[in-house]
Amino acid sequence: LLTGFNRRHHITPLLASLHWFSVRFRIEFKILLITFKALLGLAPSYITEMLTPYESVRSLRSSGGTLVAVPKSRLKSKGDRAFAIRALLLCNDLPEEIRLADSVS
């Protein structure tokens, strides 16, 4: 209605032209933004306390990175969807240059 597209057209090109994310990507972006703020110390303490740096037992090439330790979850279906687990998994999946960024922009 607003864009002049027919109801039967596929929505993905329209969302791309408007620079909108799908619901899944918006949720992941928000989770990563909160996690980024927590790593910089700008988030509430209850979120910051969830983050612990990953420390390897051995000396590895990747040990200088900024990985966070992901706790084990008991339930794979619901436990991995919890913020405390999902945020850390998403953060560790980011490329290192993004994890080392000082700002969002």
Short mmCIF file of C-alpha atoms in Angstrom, two decimals:
data_model
loop_
_atom_site.label_atom_id
_atom_site.label_comp_id
_atom_site.label_asym_id
_atom_site.label_seq_id
_atom_site.Cartn_x
_atom_site.Cartn_y
_atom_site.Cartn_z
CA LEU A 1 0.00 0.00 0.00
CA LEU A 2 2.72 2.49 0.92
CA THR A 3 5.22 1.34 -1.68
CA GLY A 4 2.92 0.70 -4.63
CA PHE A 5 3.68 -3.03 -4.69
CA ASN A 6 0.94 -5.53 -5.31
CA ARG A 7 -0.08 -7.78 -2.40
CA ARG A 8 1.07 -10.83 -4.32
CA HIS A 9 4.62 -9.64 -4.92
CA HIS A 10 7.42 -11.24 -2.90
CA ILE A 11 8.36 -9.16 0.13
CA THR A 12 12.15 -9.77 0.16
CA PRO A 13 13.08 -7.34 -2.64
CA LEU A 14 10.85 -4.70 -1.06
CA LEU A 15 12.52 -5.11 2.34
CA ALA A 16 15.95 -4.93 0.69
CA SER A 17 15.03 -1.74 -1.14
CA LEU A 18 13.88 -0.19 2.15
CA HIS A 19 17.02 -1.45 3.95
CA TRP A 20 14.91 -3.42 6.41
CA PHE A 21 15.93 -6.70 7.99
CA SER A 22 13.72 -9.73 8.32
CA VAL A 23 12.45 -10.48 11.83
CA ARG A 24 15.15 -13.08 12.50
CA PHE A 25 17.96 -10.72 11.51
CA ARG A 26 16.46 -7.84 13.51
CA ILE A 27 16.40 -10.04 16.61
CA GLU A 28 19.99 -11.16 16.06
CA PHE A 29 21.10 -7.56 15.44
CA LYS A 30 19.49 -6.40 18.68
CA ILE A 31 21.07 -9.26 20.64
CA LEU A 32 24.50 -8.44 19.17
CA LEU A 33 24.04 -4.74 19.90
CA ILE A 34 23.24 -5.43 23.55
CA THR A 35 26.21 -7.81 23.76
CA PHE A 36 28.51 -5.21 22.17
CA LYS A 37 27.41 -2.62 24.71
CA ALA A 38 27.98 -5.13 27.51
CA LEU A 39 31.53 -5.80 26.29
CA LEU A 40 32.22 -2.06 26.36
CA GLY A 41 30.70 -1.76 29.84
CA LEU A 42 27.71 0.30 28.68
CA ALA A 43 25.05 -2.29 29.50
CA PRO A 44 23.43 -3.05 32.86
CA SER A 45 25.51 -5.11 35.26
CA TYR A 46 23.25 -8.18 35.07
CA ILE A 47 24.05 -8.47 31.35
CA THR A 48 27.74 -7.67 31.75
CA GLU A 49 28.08 -10.42 34.38
CA MET A 50 27.04 -13.03 31.78
CA LEU A 51 30.16 -12.35 29.72
CA THR A 52 33.40 -14.06 30.64
CA PRO A 53 36.41 -14.06 28.33
CA TYR A 54 37.38 -17.41 26.86
CA GLU A 55 40.70 -18.67 28.21
CA SER A 56 42.24 -21.62 26.43
CA VAL A 57 44.18 -24.25 28.36
CA ARG A 58 46.86 -24.33 25.65
CA SER A 59 48.64 -21.58 23.80
CA LEU A 60 46.85 -21.17 20.47
CA ARG A 61 47.05 -18.70 17.59
CA SER A 62 43.48 -17.67 18.32
CA SER A 63 44.15 -17.09 22.03
CA GLY A 64 44.73 -13.37 21.44
CA GLY A 65 41.18 -12.98 20.13
CA THR A 66 38.19 -11.60 21.96
CA LEU A 67 36.13 -14.76 22.27
CA VAL A 68 33.71 -15.15 25.16
CA ALA A 69 33.12 -18.41 27.00
CA VAL A 70 29.78 -20.03 26.20
CA PRO A 71 28.29 -22.05 29.07
CA LYS A 72 26.75 -25.44 28.33
CA SER A 73 22.98 -25.58 28.20
CA ARG A 74 20.98 -28.54 29.39
CA LEU A 75 18.19 -28.27 26.86
CA LYS A 76 19.14 -27.98 23.21
CA SER A 77 15.69 -26.84 22.10
CA LYS A 78 15.06 -24.09 24.65
CA GLY A 79 18.40 -23.65 26.39
CA ASP A 80 20.26 -22.53 23.27
CA ARG A 81 17.61 -19.86 22.65
CA ALA A 82 18.22 -18.17 26.00
CA PHE A 83 19.91 -14.78 25.82
CA ALA A 84 22.82 -15.94 27.98
CA ILE A 85 23.69 -18.64 25.42
CA ARG A 86 22.51 -17.19 22.09
CA ALA A 87 24.21 -13.83 22.58
CA LEU A 88 27.57 -15.46 23.22
CA LEU A 89 27.24 -17.85 20.28
CA LEU A 90 26.37 -15.00 17.92
CA CYS A 91 29.21 -12.88 19.26
CA ASN A 92 31.76 -15.65 18.75
CA ASP A 93 30.52 -16.20 15.18
CA LEU A 94 31.34 -12.62 14.17
CA PRO A 95 34.59 -11.93 12.29
CA GLU A 96 37.40 -10.73 14.53
CA GLU A 97 37.58 -7.24 13.00
CA ILE A 98 33.95 -6.67 13.97
CA ARG A 99 34.50 -8.02 17.50
CA LEU A 100 37.46 -5.65 17.95
CA ALA A 101 35.54 -2.56 16.77
CA ASP A 102 35.34 0.42 19.12
CA SER A 103 31.98 1.69 17.93
CA VAL A 104 28.91 0.52 16.03
CA SER A 105 29.38 2.85 13.08
#
